[in-house]
Short mmCIF file of C-alpha atoms in Angstrom, two decimals:
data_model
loop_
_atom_site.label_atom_id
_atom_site.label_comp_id
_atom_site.label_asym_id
_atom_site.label_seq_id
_atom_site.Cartn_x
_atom_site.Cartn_y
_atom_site.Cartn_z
CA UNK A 1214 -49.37 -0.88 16.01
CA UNK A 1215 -45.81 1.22 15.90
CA UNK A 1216 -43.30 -0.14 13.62
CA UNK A 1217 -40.67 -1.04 16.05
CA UNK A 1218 -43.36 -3.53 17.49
CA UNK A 1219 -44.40 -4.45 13.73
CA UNK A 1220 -40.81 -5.40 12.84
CA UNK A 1221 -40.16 -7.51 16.49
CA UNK A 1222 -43.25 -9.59 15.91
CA UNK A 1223 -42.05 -9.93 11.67
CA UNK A 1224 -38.32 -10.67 13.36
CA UNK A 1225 -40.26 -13.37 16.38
CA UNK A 1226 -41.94 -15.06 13.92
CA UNK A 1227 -39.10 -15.58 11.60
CA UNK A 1228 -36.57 -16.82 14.36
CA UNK A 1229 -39.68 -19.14 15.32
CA UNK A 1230 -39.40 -20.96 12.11
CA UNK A 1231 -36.22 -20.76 11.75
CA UNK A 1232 -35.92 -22.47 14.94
CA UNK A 1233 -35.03 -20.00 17.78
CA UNK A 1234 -36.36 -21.03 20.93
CA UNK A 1235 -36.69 -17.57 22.30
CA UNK A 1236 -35.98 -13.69 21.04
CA UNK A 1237 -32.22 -12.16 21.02
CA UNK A 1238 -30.93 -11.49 23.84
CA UNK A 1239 -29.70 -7.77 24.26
CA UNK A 1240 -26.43 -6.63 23.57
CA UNK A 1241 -24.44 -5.19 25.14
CA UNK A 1242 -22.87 -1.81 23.98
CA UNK A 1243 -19.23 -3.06 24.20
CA UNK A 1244 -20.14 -6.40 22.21
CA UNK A 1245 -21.26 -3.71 19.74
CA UNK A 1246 -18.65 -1.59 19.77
CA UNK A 1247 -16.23 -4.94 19.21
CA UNK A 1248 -18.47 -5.94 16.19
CA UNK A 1249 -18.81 -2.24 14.95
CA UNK A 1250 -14.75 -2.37 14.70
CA UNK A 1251 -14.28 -5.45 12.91
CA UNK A 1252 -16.61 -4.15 10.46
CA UNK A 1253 -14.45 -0.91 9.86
CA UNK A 1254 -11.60 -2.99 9.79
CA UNK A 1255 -13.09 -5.37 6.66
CA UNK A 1256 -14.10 -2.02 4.82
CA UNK A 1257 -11.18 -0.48 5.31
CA UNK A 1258 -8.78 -3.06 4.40
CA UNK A 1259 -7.24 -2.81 7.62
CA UNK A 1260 -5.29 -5.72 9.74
CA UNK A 1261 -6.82 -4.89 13.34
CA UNK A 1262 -4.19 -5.99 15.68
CA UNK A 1263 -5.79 -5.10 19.02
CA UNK A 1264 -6.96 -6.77 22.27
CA UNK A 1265 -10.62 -6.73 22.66
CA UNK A 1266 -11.01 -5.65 26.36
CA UNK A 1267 -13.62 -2.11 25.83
CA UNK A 1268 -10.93 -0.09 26.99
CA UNK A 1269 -8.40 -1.47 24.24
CA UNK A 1270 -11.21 -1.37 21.40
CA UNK A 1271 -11.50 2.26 22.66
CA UNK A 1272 -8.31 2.84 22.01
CA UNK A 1273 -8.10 1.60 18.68
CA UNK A 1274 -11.43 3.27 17.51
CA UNK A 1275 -9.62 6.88 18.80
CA UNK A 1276 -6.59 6.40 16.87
CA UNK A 1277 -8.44 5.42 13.26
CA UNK A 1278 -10.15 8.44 14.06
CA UNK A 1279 -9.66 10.92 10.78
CA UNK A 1280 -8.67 13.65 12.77
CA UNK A 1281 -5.38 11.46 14.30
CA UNK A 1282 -4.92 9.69 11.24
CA UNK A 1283 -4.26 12.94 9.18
CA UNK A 1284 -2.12 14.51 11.90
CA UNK A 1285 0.63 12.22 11.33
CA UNK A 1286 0.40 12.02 7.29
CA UNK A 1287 0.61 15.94 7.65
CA UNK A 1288 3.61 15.66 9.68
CA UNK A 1289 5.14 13.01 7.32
CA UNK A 1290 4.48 15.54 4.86
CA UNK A 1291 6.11 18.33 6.22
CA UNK A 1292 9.51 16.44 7.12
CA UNK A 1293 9.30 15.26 3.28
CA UNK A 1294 8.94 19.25 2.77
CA UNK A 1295 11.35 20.69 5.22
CA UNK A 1296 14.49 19.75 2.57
CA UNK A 1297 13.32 22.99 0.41
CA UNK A 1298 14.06 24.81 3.73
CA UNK A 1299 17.18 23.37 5.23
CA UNK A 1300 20.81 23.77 4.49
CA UNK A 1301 21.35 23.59 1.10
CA UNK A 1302 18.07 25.09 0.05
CA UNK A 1303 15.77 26.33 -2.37
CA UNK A 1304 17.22 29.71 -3.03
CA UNK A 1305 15.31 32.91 -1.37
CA UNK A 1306 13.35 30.22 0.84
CA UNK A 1307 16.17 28.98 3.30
CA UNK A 1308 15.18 29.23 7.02
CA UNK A 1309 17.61 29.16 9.72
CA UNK A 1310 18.38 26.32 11.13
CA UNK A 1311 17.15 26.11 14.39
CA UNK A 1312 13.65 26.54 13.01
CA UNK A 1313 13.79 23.64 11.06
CA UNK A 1314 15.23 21.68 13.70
CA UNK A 1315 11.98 22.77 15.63
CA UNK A 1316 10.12 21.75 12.87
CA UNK A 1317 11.60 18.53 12.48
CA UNK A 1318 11.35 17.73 16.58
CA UNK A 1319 7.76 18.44 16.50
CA UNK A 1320 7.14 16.28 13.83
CA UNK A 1321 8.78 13.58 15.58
CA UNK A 1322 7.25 13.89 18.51
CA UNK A 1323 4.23 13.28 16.56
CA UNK A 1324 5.04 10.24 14.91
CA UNK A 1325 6.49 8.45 18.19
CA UNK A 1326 2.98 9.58 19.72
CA UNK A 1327 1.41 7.53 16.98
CA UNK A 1328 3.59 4.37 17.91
CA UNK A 1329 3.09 4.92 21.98
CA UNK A 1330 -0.63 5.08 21.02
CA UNK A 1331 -0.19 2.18 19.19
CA UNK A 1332 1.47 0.08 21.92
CA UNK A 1333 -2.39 0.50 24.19
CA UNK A 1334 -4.08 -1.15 22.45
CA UNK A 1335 -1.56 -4.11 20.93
CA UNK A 1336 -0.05 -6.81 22.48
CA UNK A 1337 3.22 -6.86 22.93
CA UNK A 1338 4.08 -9.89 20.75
CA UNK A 1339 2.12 -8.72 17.96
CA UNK A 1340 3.30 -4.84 18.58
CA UNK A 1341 7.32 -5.88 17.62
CA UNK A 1342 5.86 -8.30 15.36
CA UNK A 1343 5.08 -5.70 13.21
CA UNK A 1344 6.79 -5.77 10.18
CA UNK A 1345 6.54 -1.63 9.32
CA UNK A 1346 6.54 -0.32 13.45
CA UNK A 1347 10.29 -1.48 14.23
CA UNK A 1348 11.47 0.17 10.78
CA UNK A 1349 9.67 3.43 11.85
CA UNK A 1350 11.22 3.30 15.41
CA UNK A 1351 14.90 2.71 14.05
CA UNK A 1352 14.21 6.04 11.56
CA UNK A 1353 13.01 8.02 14.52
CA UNK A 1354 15.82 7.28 16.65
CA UNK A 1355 18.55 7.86 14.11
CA UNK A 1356 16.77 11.23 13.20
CA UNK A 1357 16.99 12.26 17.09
CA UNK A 1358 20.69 11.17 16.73
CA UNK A 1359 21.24 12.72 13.42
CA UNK A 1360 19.65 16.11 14.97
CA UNK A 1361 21.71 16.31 18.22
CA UNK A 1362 25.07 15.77 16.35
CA UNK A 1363 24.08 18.58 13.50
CA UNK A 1364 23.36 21.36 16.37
CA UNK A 1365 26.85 20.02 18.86
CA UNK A 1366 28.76 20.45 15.43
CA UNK A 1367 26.79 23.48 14.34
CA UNK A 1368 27.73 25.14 17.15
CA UNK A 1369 31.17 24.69 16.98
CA UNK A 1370 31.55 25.97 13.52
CA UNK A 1371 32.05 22.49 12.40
CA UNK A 1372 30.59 21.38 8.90
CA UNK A 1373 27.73 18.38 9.17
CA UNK A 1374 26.04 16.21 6.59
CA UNK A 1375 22.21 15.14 7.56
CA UNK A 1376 22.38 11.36 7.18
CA UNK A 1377 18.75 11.33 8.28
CA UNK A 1378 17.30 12.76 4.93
CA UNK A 1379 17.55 10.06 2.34
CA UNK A 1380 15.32 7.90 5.22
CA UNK A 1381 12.78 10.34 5.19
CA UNK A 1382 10.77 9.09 2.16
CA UNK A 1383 10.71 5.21 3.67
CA UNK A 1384 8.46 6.88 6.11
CA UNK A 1385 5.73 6.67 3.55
CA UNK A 1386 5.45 3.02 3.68
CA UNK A 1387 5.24 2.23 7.25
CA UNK A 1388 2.19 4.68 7.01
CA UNK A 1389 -1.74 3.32 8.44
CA UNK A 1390 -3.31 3.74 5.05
CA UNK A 1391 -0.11 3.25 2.51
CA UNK A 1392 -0.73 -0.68 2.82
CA UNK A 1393 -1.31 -0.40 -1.00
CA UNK A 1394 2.17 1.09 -1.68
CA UNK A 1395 3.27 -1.61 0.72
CA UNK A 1396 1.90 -3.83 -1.41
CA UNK A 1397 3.36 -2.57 -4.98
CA UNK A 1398 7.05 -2.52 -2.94
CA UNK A 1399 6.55 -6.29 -1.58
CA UNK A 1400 5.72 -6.81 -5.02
CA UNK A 1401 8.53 -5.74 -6.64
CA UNK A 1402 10.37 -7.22 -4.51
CA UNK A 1403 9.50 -10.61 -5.09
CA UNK A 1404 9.43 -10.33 -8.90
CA UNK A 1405 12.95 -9.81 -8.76
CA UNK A 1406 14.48 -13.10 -7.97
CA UNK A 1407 12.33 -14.56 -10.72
CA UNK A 1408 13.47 -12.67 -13.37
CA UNK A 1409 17.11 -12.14 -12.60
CA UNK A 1410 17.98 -15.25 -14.48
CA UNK A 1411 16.36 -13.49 -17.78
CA UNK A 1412 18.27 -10.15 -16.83
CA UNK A 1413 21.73 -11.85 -16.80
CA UNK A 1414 21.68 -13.60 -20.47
CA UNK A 1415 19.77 -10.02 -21.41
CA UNK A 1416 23.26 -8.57 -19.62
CA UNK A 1417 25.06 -11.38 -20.83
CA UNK A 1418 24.43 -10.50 -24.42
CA UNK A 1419 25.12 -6.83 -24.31
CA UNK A 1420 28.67 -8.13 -23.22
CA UNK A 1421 28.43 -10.26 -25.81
CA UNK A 1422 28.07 -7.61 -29.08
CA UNK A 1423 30.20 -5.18 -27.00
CA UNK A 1424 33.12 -7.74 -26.91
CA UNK A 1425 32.20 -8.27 -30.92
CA UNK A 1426 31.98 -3.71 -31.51
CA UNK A 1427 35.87 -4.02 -29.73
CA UNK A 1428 36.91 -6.76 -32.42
CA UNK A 1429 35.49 -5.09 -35.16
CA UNK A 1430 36.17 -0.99 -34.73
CA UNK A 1431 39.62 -1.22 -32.38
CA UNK A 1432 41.57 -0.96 -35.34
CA UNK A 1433 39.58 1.50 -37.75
CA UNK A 1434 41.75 4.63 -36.31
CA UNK A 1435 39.65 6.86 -38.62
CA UNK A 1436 36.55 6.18 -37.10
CA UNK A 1437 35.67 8.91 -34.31
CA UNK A 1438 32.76 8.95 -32.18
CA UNK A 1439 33.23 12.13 -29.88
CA UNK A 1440 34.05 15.44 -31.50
CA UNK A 1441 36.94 15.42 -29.40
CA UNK A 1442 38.54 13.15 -31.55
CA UNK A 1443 37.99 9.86 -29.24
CA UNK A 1444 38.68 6.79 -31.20
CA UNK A 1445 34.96 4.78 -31.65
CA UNK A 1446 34.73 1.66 -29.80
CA UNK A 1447 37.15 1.19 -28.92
CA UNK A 1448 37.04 0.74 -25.04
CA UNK A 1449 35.19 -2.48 -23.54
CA UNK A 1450 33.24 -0.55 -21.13
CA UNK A 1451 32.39 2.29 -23.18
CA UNK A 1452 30.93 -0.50 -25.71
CA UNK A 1453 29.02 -2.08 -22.71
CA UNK A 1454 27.42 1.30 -22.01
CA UNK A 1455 26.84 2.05 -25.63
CA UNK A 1456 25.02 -0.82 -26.50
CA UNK A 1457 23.09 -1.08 -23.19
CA UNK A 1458 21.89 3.15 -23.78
CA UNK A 1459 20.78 1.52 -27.47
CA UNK A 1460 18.44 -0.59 -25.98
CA UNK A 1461 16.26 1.77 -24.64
CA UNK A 1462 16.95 3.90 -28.10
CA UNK A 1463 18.18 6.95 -26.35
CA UNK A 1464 21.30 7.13 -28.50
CA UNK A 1465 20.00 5.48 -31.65
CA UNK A 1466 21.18 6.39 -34.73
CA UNK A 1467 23.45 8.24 -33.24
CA UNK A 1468 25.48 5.50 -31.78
CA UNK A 1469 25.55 3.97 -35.24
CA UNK A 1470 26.46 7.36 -37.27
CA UNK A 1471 29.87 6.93 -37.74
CA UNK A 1472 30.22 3.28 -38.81
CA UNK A 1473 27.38 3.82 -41.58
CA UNK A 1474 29.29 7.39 -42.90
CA UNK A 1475 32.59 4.92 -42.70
CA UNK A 1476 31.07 1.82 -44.20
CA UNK A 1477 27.09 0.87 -44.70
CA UNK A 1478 27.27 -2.68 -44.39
CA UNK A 1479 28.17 -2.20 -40.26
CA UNK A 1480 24.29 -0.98 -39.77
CA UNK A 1481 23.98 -4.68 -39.70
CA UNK A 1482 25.71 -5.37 -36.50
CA UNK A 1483 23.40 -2.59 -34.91
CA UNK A 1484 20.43 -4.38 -36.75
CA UNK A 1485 21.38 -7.80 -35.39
CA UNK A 1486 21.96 -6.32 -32.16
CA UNK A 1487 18.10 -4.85 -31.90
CA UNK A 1488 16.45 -7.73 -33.07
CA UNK A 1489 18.53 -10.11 -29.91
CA UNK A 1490 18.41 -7.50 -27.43
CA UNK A 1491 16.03 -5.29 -27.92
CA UNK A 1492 12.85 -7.16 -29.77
CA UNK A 1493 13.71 -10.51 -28.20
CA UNK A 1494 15.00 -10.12 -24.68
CA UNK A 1495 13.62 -7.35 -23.48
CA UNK A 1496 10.28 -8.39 -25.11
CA UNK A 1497 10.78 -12.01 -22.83
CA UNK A 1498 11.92 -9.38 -19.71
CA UNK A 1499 8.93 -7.59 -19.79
CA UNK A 1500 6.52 -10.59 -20.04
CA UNK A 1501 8.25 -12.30 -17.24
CA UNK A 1502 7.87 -9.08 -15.48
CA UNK A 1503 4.55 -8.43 -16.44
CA UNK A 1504 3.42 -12.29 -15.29
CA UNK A 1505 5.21 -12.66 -12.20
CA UNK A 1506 4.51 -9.26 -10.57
CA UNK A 1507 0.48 -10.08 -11.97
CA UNK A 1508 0.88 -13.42 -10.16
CA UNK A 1509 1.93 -11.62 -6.68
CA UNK A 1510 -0.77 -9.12 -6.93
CA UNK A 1511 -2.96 -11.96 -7.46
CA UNK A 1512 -1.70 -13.50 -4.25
CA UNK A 1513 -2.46 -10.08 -2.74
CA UNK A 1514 -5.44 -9.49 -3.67
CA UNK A 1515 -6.83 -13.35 -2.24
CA UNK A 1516 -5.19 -12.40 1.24
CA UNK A 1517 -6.71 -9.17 1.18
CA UNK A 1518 -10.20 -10.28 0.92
CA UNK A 1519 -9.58 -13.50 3.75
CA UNK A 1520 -8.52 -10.23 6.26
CA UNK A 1521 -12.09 -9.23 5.24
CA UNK A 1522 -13.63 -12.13 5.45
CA UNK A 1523 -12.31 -12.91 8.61
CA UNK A 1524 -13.21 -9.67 9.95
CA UNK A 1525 -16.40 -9.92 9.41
CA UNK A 1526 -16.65 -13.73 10.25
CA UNK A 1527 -15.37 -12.21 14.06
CA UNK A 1528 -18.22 -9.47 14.04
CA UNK A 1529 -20.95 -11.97 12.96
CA UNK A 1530 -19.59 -14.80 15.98
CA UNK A 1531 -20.43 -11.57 18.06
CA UNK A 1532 -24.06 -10.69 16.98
CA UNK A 1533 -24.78 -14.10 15.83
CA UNK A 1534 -28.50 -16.18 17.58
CA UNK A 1535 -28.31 -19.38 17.61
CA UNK A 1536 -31.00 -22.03 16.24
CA UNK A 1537 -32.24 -25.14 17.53
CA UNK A 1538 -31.07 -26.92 14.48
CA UNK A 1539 -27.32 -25.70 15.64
CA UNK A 1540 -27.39 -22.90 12.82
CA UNK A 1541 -26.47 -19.87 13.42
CA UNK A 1542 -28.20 -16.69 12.21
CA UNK A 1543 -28.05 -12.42 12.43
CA UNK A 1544 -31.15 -10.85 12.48
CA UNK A 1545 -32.34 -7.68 11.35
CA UNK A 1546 -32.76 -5.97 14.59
CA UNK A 1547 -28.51 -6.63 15.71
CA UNK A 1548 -27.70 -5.91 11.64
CA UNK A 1549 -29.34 -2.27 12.07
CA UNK A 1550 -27.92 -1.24 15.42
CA UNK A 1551 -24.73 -2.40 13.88
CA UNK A 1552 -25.06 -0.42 11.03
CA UNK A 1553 -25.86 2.58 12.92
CA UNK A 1554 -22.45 2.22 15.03
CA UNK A 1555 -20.42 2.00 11.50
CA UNK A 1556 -22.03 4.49 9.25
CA UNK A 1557 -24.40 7.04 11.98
CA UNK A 1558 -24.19 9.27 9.45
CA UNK A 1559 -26.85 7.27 7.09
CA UNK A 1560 -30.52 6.52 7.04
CA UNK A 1561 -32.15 3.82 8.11
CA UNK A 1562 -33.52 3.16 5.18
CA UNK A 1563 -30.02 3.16 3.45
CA UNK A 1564 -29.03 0.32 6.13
CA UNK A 1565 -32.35 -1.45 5.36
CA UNK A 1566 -31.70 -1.45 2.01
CA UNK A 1567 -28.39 -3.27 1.92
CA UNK A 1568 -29.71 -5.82 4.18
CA UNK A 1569 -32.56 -6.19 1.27
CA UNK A 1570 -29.42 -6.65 -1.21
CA UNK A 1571 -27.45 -9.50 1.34
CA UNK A 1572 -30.93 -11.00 2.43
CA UNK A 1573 -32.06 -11.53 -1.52
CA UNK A 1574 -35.17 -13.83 0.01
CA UNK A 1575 -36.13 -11.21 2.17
CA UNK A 1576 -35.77 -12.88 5.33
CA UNK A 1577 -35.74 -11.45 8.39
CA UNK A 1578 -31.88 -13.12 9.19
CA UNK A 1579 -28.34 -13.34 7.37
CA UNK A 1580 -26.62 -16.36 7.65
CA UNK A 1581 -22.85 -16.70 7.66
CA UNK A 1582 -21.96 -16.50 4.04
CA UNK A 1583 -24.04 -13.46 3.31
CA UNK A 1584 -22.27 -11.89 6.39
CA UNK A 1585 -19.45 -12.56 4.10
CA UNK A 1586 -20.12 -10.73 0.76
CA UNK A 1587 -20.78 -7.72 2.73
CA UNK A 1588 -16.66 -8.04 1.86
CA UNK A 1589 -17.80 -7.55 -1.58
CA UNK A 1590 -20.95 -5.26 -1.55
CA UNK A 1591 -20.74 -1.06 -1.85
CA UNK A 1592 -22.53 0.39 0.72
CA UNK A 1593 -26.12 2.06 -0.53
CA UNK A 1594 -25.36 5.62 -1.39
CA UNK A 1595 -28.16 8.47 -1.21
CA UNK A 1596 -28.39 8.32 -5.05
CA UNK A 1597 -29.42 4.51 -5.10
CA UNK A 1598 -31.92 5.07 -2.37
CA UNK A 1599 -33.76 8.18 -4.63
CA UNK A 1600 -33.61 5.89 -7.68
CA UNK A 1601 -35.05 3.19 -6.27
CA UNK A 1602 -37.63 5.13 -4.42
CA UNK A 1603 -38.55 7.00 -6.98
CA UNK A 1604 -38.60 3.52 -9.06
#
């Protein structure tokens, strides 16, 4: 007896007693392909926001592939690149400018591609819904803009700043794969309103010993801070910007030089002033800093793995049998042919070996929640597979 027939008698009699009136039915190759995507989607980390018609899924599957996907990071790199070249440049490397503006159109092109390719296989509602492709279309547009009034001006011997440039680098977060930068931005972003009550009495007590350094140097004329004879504190905002340098020690003991050569006892204003502002508020800063921005990555982290959760609930409602009982089971036959559309590149036995690691009773079916920690599990590399064969 061949092991194909071996394994669909071992896989028969398991769906028997689990309560499966009859075998699997086949499926189909675009059910597959469907099931095969959500899969990449939950490894990858990736928010899948396609229509499932074949032709869409298609689609989708071409533009993850590497070869697209690196295209447009390559031409994000080169506009990042092209400043070295352009008008004011790295000495001995400038290019003319026509060939940068060639450059820069190409590139272009290339990213808009991306987005049109995007639009097939998206719906509409959730293709402007997207928070990182309208952002991406607005920098595109204004570059095109920004291009065609540089070369009218350029060629009437008329003088032109590129606005464009200082939007080039925001490029980098509306990028496929950059949803981890994404992520660090967003959280930054959030920590800031909860700590900008602890940055205003941190500010608020700079002011504070700066208003005090007026009161008590203003009218020591023989104290001098700048060689060029400039009296020593005795300007408000000068004080401010002192005191707030001292914080992160940058100027320290310089800042502090001339009162202690004019009089020792003034270190301890600058001794007070560390212990407030720089052991006590900036210690409270950075643990509210520290907390809150640990709390959003938390928050991050638990919607990350419910994307890949319910990715791979979507490809198991695909391959899923049903039981009699109402239960609802994959078995091993639809777990390898799905493994082979993900990873073709592996073994069987490296596919058979992960479904040992989800199926821990060694059942010939996965239920739901196993389905589920595949969000969790490595897949088998070659070197497990030797060790435990060789085991």
């Amino acid at each position: 007896m061949s092991y194909k027939e071996t394994e669909r008698d071992a896989l028969s009699e398991c769906l028997h007693t689990e309560g499966v009136t009859e075998g699997p039915p086949p499926l189909s190759d675009e059910d597959l392909r469907l099931a095969a995507t959500y899969v990449n989607d939950a490894r990858n980390g990736s928010r899948g926001n396609f229509k499932n018609d074949p032709k869409s899924v298609r689609l989708y599957n071409l533009y993850n592939r590497p070869t697209f996907f690196w295209t447009s990071h390559i031409a994000v790199g080169v506009l990042l690149s092209l400043v070295l070249f352009e008008d004011p440049a790295v000495p001995n490397i400038r290019l003319d400018y026509w060939i940068t503006m060639c450059v820069e159109l190409f590139c272009v092109c290339l990213i808009f591609s991306r987005m049109a390719h995007q639009g097939l296989f998206s719906s509409e509602q959730n293709f402007w819904r997207s928070k990182r492709r309208l952002p991406v279309l607005v920098i595109l547009l204004l570059t095109l803009v920004d291009m065609v009034q540089y070369v009218i001006l350029r060629q009437i011997g008329v003088t032109s700043v590129r606005f464009s440039r200082p939007l080039r680098p925001l490029l980098l977060l509306c990028m496929d794969r950059a949803k981890q930068l994404r992520a660090v931005f967003k959280n930054i972003l959030l920590t800031l309103p909860d700590i900008i009550t602890v940055l205003t009495l941190f500010l608020l007590s700079v002011a504070f010993f700066a208003l005090m350094a007026l009161k008590i140097f203003q009218n020591r004329q023989d104290l001098v801070y700048y060689s060029d004879g400039h009296p020593y504190m005795h300007n408000y905002l000068d004080n401010f910007f002192q005191l707030y340098v001292l914080v992160t020690t940058a100027n320290f003991p310089d800042v502090m030089m001339p009162a202690f050569d004019y009089n020792p006892w003034f270190t301890l204003f600058f001794i007070i002033y560390l212990i407030i502002c720089l052991y006590l508020f900036m210690s409270i800063c950075l643990a509210t800093i520290y907390n809150n921005f640990k709390e959003h990555l938390k928050e991050y982290v638990e919607d990350s793995v419910r994307e890949k959760q319910n990715n791979l609930q979507l490809a198991f409602d695909i391959l899923k049998v049903e039981t009699r009982q109402g239960g609802e089971l994959l078995p091993k036959s639809r777990w390898m042919s799905l493994m082979r559309a993900v990873k073709p590149s592996r073994l069987d036995i490296e596919h058979s070996l992960l479904w040992d690691v989800l199926a821990n009773d060694h059942a010939g079916y996965i239920s739901e929640s196993c389905m589920e920690n595949l969000s969790t599990s490595k897949c088998c590399s070659k070197d497990m597979v030797t060790q435990i064969s060789s085991g």
